[in-house]
Structure formats: structure tokens, C-alpha cells
PDB file of C-alpha atoms in Angstrom:
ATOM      1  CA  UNK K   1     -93.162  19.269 -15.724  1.00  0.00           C
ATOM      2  CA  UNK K   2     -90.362  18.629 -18.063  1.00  0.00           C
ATOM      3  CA  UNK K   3     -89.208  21.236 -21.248  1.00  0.00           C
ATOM      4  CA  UNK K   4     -90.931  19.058 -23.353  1.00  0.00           C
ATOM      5  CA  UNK K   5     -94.094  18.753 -21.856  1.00  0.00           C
ATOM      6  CA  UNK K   6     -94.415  22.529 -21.229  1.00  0.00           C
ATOM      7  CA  UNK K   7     -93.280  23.036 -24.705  1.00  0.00           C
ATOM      8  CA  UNK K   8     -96.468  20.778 -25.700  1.00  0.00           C
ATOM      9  CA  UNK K   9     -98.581  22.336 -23.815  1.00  0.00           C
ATOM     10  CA  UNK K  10     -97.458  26.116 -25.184  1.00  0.00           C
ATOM     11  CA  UNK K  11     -98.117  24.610 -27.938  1.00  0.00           C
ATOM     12  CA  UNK K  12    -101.315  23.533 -27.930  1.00  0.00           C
ATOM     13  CA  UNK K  13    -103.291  26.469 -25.590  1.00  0.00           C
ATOM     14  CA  UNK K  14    -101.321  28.822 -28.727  1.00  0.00           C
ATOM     15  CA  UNK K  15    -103.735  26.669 -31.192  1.00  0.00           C
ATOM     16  CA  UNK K  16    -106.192  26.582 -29.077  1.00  0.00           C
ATOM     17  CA  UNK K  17    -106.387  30.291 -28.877  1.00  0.00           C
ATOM     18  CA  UNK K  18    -106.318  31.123 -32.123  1.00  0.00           C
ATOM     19  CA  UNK K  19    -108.513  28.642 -33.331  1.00  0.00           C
ATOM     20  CA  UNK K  20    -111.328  30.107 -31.111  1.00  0.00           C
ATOM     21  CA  UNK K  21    -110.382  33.517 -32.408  1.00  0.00           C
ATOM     22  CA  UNK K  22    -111.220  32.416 -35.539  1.00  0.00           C
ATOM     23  CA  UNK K  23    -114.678  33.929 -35.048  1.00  0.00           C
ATOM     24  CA  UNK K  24    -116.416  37.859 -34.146  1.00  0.00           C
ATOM     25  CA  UNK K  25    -114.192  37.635 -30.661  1.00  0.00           C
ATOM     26  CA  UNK K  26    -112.045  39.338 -32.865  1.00  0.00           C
ATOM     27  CA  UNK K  27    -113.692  39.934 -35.603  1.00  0.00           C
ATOM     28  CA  UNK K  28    -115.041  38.573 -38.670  1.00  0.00           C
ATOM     29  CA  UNK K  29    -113.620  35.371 -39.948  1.00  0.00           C
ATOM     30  CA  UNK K  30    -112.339  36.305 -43.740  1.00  0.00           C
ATOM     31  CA  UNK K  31    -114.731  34.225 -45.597  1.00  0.00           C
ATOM     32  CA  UNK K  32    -117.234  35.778 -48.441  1.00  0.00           C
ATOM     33  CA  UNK K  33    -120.229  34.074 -47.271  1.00  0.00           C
ATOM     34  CA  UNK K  34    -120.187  36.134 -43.734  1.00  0.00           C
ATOM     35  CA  UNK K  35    -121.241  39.446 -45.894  1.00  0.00           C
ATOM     36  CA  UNK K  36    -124.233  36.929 -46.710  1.00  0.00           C
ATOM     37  CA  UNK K  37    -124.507  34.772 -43.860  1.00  0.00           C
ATOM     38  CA  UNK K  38    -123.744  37.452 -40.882  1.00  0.00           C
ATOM     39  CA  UNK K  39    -122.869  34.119 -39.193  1.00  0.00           C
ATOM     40  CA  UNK K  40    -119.492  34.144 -36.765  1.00  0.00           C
ATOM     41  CA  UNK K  41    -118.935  30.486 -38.395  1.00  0.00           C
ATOM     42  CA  UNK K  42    -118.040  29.346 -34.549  1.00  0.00           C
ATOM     43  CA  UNK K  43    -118.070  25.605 -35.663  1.00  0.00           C
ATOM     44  CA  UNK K  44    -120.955  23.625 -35.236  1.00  0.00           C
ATOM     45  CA  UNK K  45    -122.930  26.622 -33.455  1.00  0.00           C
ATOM     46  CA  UNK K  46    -125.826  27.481 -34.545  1.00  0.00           C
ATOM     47  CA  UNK K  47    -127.486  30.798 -34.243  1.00  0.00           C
ATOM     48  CA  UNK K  48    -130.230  31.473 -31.898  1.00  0.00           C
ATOM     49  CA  UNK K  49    -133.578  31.151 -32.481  1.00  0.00           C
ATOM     50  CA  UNK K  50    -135.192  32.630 -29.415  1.00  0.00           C
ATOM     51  CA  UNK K  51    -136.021  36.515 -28.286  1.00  0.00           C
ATOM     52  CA  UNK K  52    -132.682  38.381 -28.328  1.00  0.00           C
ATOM     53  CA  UNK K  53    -131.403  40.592 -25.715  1.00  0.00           C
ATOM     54  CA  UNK K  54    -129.774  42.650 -27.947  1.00  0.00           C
ATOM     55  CA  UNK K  55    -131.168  45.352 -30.596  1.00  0.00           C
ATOM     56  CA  UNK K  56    -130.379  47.479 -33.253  1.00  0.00           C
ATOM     57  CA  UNK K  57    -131.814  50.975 -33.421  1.00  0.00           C
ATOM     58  CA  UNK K  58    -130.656  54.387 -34.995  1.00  0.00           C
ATOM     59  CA  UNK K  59    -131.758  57.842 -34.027  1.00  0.00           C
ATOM     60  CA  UNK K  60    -134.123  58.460 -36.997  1.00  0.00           C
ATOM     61  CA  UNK K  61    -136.496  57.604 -39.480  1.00  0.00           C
ATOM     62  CA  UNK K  62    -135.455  59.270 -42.777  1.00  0.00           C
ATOM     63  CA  UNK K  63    -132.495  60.627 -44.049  1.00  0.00           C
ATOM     64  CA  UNK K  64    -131.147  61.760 -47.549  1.00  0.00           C
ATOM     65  CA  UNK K  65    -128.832  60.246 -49.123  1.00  0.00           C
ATOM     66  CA  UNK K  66    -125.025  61.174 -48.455  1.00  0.00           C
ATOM     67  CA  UNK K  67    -126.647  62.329 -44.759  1.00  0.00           C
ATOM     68  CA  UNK K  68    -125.311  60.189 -41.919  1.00  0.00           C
ATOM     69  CA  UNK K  69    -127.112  58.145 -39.314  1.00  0.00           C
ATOM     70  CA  UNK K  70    -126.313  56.844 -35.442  1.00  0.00           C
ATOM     71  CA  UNK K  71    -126.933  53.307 -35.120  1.00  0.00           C
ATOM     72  CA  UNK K  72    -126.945  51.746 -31.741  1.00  0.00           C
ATOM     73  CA  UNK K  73    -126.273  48.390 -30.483  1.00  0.00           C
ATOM     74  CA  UNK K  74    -127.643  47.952 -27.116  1.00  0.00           C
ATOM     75  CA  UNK K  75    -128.852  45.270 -24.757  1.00  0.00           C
ATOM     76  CA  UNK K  76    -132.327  45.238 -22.574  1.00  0.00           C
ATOM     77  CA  UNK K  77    -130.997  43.543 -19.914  1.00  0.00           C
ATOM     78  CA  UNK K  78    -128.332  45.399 -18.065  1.00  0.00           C
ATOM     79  CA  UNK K  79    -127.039  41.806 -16.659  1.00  0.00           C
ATOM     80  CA  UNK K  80    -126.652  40.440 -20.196  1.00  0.00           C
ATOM     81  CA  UNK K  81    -123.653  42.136 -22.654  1.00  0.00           C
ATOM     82  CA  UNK K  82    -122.692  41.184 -25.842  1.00  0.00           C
ATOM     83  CA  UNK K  83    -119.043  40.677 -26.778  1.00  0.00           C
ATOM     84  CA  UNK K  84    -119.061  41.017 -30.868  1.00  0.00           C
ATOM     85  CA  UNK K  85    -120.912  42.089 -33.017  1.00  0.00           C
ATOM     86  CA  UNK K  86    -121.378  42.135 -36.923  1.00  0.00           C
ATOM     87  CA  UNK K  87    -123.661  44.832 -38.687  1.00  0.00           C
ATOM     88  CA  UNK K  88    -124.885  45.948 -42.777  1.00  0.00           C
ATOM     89  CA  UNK K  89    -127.537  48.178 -44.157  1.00  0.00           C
ATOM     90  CA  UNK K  90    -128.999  46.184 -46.595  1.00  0.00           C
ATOM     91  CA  UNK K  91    -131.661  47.740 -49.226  1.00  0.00           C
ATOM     92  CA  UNK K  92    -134.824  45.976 -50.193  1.00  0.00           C
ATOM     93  CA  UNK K  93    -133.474  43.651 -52.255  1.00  0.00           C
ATOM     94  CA  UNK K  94    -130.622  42.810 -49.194  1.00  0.00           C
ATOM     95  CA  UNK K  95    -127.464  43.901 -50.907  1.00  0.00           C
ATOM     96  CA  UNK K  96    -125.348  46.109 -47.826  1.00  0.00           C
ATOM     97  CA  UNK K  97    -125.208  49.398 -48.515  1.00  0.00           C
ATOM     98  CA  UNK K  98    -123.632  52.671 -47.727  1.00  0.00           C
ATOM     99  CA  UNK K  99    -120.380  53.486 -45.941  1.00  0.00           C
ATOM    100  CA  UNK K 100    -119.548  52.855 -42.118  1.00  0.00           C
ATOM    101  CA  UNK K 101    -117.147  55.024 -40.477  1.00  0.00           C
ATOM    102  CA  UNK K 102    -114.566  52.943 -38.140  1.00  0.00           C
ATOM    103  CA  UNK K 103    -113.722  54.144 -34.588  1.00  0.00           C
ATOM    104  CA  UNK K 104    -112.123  52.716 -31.708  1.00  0.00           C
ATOM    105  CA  UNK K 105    -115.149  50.078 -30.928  1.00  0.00           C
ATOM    106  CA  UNK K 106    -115.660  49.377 -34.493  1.00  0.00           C
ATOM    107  CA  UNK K 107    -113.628  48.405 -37.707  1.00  0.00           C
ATOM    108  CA  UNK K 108    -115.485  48.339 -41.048  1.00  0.00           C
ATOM    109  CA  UNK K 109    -115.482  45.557 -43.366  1.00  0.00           C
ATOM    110  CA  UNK K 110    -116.117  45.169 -47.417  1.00  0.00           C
ATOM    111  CA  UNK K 111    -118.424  42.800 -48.845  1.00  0.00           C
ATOM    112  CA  UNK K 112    -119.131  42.580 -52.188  1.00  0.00           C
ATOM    113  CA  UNK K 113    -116.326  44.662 -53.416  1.00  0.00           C
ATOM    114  CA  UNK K 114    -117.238  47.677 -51.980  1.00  0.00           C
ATOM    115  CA  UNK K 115    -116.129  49.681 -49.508  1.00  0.00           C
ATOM    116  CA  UNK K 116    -116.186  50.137 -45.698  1.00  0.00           C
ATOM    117  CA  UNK K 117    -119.965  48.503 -46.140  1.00  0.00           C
ATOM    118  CA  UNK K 118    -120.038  46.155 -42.977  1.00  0.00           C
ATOM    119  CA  UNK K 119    -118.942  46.786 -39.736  1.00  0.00           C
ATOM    120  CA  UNK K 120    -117.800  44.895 -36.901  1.00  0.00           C
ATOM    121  CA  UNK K 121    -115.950  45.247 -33.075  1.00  0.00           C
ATOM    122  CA  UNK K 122    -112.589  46.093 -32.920  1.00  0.00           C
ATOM    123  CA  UNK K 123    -112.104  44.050 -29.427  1.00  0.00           C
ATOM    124  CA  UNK K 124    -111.993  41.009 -28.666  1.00  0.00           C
ATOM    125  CA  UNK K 125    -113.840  39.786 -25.755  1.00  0.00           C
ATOM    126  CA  UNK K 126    -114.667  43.125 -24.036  1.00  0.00           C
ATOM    127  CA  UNK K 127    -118.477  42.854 -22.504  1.00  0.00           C
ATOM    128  CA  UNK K 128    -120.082  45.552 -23.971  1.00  0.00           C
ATOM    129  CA  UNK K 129    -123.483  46.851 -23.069  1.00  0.00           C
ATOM    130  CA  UNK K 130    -124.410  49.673 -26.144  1.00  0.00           C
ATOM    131  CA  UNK K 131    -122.228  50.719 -29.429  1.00  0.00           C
ATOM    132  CA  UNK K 132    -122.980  53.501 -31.683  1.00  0.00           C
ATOM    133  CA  UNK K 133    -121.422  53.523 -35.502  1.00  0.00           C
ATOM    134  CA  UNK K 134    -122.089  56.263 -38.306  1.00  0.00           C
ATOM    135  CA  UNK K 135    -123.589  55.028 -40.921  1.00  0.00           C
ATOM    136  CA  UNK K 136    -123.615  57.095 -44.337  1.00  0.00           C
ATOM    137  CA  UNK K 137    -126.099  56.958 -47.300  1.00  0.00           C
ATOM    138  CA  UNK K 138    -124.993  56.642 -49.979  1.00  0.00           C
ATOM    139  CA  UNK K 139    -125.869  59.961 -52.156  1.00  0.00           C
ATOM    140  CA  UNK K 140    -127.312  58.415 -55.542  1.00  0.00           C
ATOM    141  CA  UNK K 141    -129.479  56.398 -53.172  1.00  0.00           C
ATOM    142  CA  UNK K 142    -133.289  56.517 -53.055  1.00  0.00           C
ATOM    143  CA  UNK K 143    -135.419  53.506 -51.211  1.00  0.00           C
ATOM    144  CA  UNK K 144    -135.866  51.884 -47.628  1.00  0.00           C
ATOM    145  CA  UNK K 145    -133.357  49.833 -45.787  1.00  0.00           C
ATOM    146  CA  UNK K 146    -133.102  48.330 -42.544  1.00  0.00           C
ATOM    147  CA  UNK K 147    -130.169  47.926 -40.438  1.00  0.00           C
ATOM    148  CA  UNK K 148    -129.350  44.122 -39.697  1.00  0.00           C
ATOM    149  CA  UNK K 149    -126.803  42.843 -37.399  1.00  0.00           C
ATOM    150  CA  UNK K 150    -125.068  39.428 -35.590  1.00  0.00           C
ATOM    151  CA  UNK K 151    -124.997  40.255 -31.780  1.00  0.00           C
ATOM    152  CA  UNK K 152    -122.810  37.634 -29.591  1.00  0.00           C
ATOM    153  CA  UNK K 153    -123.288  37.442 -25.902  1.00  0.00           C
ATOM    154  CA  UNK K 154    -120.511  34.840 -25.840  1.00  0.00           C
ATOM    155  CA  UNK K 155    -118.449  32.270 -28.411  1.00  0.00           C
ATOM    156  CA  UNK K 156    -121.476  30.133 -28.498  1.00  0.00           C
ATOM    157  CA  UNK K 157    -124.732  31.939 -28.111  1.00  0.00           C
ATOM    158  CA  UNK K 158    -125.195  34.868 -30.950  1.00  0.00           C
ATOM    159  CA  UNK K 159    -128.337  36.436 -32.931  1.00  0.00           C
ATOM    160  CA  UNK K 160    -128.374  36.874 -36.502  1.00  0.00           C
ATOM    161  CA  UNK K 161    -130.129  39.217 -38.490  1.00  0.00           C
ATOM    162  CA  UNK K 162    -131.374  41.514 -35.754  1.00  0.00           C
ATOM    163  CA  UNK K 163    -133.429  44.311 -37.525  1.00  0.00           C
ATOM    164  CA  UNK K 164    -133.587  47.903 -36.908  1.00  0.00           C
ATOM    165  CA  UNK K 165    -137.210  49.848 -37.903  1.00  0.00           C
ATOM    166  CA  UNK K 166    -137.139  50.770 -41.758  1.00  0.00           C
ATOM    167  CA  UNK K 167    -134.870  53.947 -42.788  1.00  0.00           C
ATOM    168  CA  UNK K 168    -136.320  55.664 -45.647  1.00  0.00           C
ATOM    169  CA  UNK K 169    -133.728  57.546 -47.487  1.00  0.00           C
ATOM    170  CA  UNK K 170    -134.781  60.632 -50.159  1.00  0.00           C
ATOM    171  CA  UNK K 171    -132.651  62.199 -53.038  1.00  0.00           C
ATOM    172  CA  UNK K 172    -129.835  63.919 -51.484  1.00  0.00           C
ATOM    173  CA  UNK K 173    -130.377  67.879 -51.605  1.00  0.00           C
ATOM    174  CA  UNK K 174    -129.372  69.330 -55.174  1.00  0.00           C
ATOM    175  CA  UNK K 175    -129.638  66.129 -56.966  1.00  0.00           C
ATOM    176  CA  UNK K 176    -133.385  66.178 -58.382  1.00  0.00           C
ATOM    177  CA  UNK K 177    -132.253  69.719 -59.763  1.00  0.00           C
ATOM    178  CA  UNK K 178    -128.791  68.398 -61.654  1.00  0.00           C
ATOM    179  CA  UNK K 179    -130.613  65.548 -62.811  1.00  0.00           C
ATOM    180  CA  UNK K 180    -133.750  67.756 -64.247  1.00  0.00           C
ATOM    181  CA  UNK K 181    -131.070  70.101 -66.226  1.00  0.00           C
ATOM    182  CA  UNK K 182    -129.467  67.214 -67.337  1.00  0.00           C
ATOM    183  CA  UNK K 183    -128.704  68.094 -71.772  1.00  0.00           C
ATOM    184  CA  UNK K 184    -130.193  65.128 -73.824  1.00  0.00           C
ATOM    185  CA  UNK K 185    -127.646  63.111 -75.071  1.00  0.00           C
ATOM    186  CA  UNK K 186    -125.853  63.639 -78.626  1.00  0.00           C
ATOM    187  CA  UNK K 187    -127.900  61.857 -81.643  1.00  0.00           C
ATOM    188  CA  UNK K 188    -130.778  61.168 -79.288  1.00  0.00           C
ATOM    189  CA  UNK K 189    -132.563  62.657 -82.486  1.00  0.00           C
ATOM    190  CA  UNK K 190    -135.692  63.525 -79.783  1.00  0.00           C
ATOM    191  CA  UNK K 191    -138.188  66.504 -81.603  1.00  0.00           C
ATOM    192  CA  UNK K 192    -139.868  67.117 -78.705  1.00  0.00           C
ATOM    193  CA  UNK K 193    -139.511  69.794 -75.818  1.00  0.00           C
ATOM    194  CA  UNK K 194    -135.533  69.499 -74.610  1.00  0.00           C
ATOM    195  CA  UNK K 195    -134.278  69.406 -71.197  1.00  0.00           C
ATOM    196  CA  UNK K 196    -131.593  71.951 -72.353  1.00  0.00           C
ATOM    197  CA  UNK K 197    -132.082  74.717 -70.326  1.00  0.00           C
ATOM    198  CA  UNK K 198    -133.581  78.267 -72.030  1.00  0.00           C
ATOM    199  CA  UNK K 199    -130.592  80.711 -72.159  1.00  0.00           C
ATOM    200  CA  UNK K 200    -130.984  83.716 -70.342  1.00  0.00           C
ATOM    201  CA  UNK K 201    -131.491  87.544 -72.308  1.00  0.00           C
ATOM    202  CA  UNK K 202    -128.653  89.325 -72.874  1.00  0.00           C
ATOM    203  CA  UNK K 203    -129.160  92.260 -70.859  1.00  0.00           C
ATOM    204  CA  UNK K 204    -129.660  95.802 -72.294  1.00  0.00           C
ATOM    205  CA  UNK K 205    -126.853  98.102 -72.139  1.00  0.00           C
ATOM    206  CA  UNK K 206    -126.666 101.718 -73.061  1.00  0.00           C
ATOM    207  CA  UNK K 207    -123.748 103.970 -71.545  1.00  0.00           C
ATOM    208  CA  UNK K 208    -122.340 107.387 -72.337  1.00  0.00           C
ATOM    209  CA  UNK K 209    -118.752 106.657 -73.274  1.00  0.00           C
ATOM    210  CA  UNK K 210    -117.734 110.252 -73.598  1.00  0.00           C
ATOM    211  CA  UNK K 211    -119.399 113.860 -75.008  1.00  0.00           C
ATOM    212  CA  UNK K 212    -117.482 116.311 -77.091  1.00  0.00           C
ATOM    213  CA  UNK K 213    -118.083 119.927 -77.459  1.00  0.00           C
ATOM    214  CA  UNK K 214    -115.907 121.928 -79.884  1.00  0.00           C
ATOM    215  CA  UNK K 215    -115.802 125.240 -79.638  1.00  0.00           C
ATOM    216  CA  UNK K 216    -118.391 126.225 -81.731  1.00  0.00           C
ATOM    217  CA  UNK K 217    -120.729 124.495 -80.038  1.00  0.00           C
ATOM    218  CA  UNK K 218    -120.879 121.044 -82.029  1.00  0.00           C
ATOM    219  CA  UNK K 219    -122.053 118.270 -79.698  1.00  0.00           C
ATOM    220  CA  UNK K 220    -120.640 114.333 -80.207  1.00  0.00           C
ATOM    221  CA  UNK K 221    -121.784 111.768 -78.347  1.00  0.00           C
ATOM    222  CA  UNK K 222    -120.546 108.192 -78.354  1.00  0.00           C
ATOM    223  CA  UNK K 223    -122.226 105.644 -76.680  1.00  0.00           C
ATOM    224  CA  UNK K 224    -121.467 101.833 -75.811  1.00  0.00           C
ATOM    225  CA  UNK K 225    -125.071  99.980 -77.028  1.00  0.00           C
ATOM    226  CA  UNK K 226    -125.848  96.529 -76.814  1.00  0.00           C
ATOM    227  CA  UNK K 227    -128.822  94.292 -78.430  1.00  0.00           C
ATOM    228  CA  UNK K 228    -129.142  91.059 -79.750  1.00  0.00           C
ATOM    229  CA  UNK K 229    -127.289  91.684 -82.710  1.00  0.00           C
ATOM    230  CA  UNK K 230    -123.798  92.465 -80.787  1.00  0.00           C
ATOM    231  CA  UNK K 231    -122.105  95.422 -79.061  1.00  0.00           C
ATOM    232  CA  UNK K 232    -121.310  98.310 -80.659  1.00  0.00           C
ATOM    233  CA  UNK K 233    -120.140 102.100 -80.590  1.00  0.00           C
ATOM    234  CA  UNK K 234    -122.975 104.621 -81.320  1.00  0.00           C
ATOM    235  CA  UNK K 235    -122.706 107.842 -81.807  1.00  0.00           C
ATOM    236  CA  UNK K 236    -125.050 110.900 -82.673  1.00  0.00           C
ATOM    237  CA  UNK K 237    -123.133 114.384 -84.205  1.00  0.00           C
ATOM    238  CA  UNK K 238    -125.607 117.470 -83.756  1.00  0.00           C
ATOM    239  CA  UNK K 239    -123.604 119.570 -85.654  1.00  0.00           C
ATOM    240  CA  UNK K 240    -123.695 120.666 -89.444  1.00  0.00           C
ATOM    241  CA  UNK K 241    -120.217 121.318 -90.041  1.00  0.00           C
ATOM    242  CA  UNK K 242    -118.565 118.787 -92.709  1.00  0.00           C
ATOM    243  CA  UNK K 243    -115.254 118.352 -90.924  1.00  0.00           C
ATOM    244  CA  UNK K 244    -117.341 117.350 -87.946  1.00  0.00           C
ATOM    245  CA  UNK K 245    -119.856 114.857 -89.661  1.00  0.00           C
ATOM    246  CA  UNK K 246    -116.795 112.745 -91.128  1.00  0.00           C
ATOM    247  CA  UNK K 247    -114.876 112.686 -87.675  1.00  0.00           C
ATOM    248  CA  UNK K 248    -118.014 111.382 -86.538  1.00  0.00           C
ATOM    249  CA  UNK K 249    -118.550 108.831 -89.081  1.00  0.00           C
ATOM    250  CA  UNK K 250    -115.301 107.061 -88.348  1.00  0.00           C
ATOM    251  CA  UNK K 251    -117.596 105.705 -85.557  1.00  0.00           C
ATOM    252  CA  UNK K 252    -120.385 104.600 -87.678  1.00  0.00           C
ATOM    253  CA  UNK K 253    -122.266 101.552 -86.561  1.00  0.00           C
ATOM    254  CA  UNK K 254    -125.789 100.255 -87.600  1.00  0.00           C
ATOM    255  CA  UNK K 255    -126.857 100.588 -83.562  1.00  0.00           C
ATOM    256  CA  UNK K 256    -125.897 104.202 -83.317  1.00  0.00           C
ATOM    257  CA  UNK K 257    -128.730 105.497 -80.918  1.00  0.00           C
ATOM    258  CA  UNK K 258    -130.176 109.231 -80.528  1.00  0.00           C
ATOM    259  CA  UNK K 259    -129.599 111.351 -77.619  1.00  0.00           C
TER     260      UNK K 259
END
């Protein structure tokens, strides 16, 4: 073989190569109707329309939102093994949701301008026989979805929109209680009851600051009182000497209290 020809050939298995890369082997093709599709777009293939050997399961039935969940990829028959794969939660009206968390089998993928809401297999070519992916809820999130997902047992023969068994997802924990607190918004003019909540009582204080005893006996007693009204300094002055009833009068306060 001659430079030129080997150089050809190079060439052409380099083109070759990528051009059949250009599909799940390793990874999705960057196109914006995959995130719709889930198709590999491996030219003229078309998906298959038969029983699949592949499914997609995860480990429970109901979650909250902003709770994660294990989804698995797995085959049925332990001779067949899939070699990509492409996966979404989609909601009921089949929008992907939620957030996928990438490891060393899987990278994530954004459709729709949001984040990390696909995910697909971060090898190319590797026969695989079961995957597992976190999937996240996403925590204002309240509904059903399904997980759905493109399984390829080789560059030719794939399964679209595999289904998992419904996920029901709840409030996530603390939310209903936020959103019942919630103040009504400014010149909402409402009259009826508001969602403000009802402040709490000031609680009832009444402390002995400090007694005084003069040598004759006098008693003063100040006090540190509290009521709706405010705090104040209150004092009671058993004692009928004049000297005594002014020094106890600097103190005077409409909540003085008796002994």
C-alpha cells in the first residue's frame, strides 16, 4: 500500500468513525428535537416497535418533592445488553422535569433550558446490563410523572419511550406551612379574615428590682412591670415620712404595683 493510499484510507475509517458516533454510542447528538424525540437520530433507523428487553424502574412509588429517587435501567435477558441509553422525567403534560445527578455511567443533559434535566451514558459502546441514576424532584413540584427512556442494544436496534410505573410526588415537607402563613399582598384591599398570622401576647412580667430599708424602718420597693401598655418601673413606699415619699416619687409610673 502506498502513503497515499493509507493516507486515504486514515482518512476515511476517521469519518467513518465519527460519523457513527454521531449518535447515543457516545451520547446524545446536540440537536433540540432529541429532548422531544428521545430518538438517537442514527440515520434512517427507526425505533423499535416490538417488546423491549430493556426497562425502566425506580425503587419507589411516591416521593416529595426536593426528595431523590433511584432509577434503574436494566435488561430481562441476561444475554441481551444495551449500549446507550437516553432518559427524562416528564410530568403529565410531558415536559422533563427535575434534576439528574451525573456519575461515572451517566452525564446529564438540558433540554428546554433547564438544567441537568435529561440524562444519558457517559461510554461509548460498553455492553451494559443495569444503570442506576438519582433523580431529584423538584421541590415546588406537586403531580405524577413517569420516567421515560431510549434504550440501545446496538447502533441500529433501540426503544424509545420506555416507561417506568407512575411516581407521585407530594409538597415537599415545610412548604404547605410557608405557603399557609404567606401575608396578603400590599393593596390587595381584601376585608375578610387575613392570612397574617395573630401575634403572640406579650408575656407578663413582674420582678423585684431591689428593696430598701432605711433605718427607721421605711420600706421601698421597685419593681420592673410589664403589660400591654409598655414596661415600666413601679414602686410602692410604705413609709410616711415626706423626705421618703418624694425620693420615691422620682420613680413614679402609672403601672406602679402593690406589694
Amino acid at each position: 500500500m502506498t502513503l497515499i493510499r493509507m493516507s486515504m484510507f486514515v482518512v476515511v475509517f476517521i469519518v467513518l468513525v465519527a460519523d457513527s458516533g454521531n449518535g447515543f454510542t457516545v451520547g446524545p447528538p446536540p440537536l433540540p428535537s432529541v429532548c422531544k424525540t428521545m430518538s438517537p437520530q442514527h440515520h434512517d433507523y427507526k425505533a423499535q416497535t416490538g417488546e423491549s428487553p430493556f426497562t425502566v424502574s425506580i425503587d419507589r412509588k411516591e416521593t416529595a418533592g426536593g426528595q431523590s429517587v433511584f432509577v434503574n435501567l436494566a435488561t430481562t435477558d441476561p444475554e441481551t445488553k444495551y449500549i446507550g441509553f437516553y432518559v427524562q422525567a416528564r410530568d403529565e403534560n410531558d415536559n422533563p422535569v427535575g434534576v439528574f445527578t451525573p456519575n461515572t455511567d451517566t452525564k446529564v443533559h438540558n433540554c428546554f433550558g433547564k438544567r441537568s434535566n435529561a440524562a444519558h451514558h457517559a461510554t461509548g459502546l460498553v455492553k451494559k446490563s443495569n444503570t442506576t441514576i438519582i433523580w431529584t424532584a423538584p421541590r415546588n413540584f406537586q403531580g405524577e410523572i413517569v420516567l421515560t427512556g431510549t434504550m440501545m442494544r446496538d447502533f441500529v436496534t433501540y426503544w424509545v419511550f420506555l416507561q417506568s410505573e407512575p411516581l407521585i410526588v407530594t409538597a415537599a415537607d415545610g412548604l404547605e406551612e410557608v405557603v399557609g402563613n404567606t401575608l396578603p399582598l400590599s393593596g390587595s384591599g381584601s376585608s375578610g379574615s387575613s392570612s397574617r398570622p395573630t401575634p403572640r401576647p406579650r408575656p407578663s412580667l413582674n420582678a423585684t428590682l431591689f428593696t430598701l430599708i432605711d433605718n427607721i424602718g421605711s420600706i421601698f420597693r421597685f419593681r420592673l412591670t410589664n403589660s400591654s401598655s409598655g414596661t415600666g418601673i413601679g414602686r410602692r413606699c410604705d413609709t410616711d415620712r415626706v423626705f421618703n415619699q418624694w425620693f420615691c416619687n422620682l420613680f413614679s409610673n402609672p403601672n406602679a404595683v402593690g406589694g
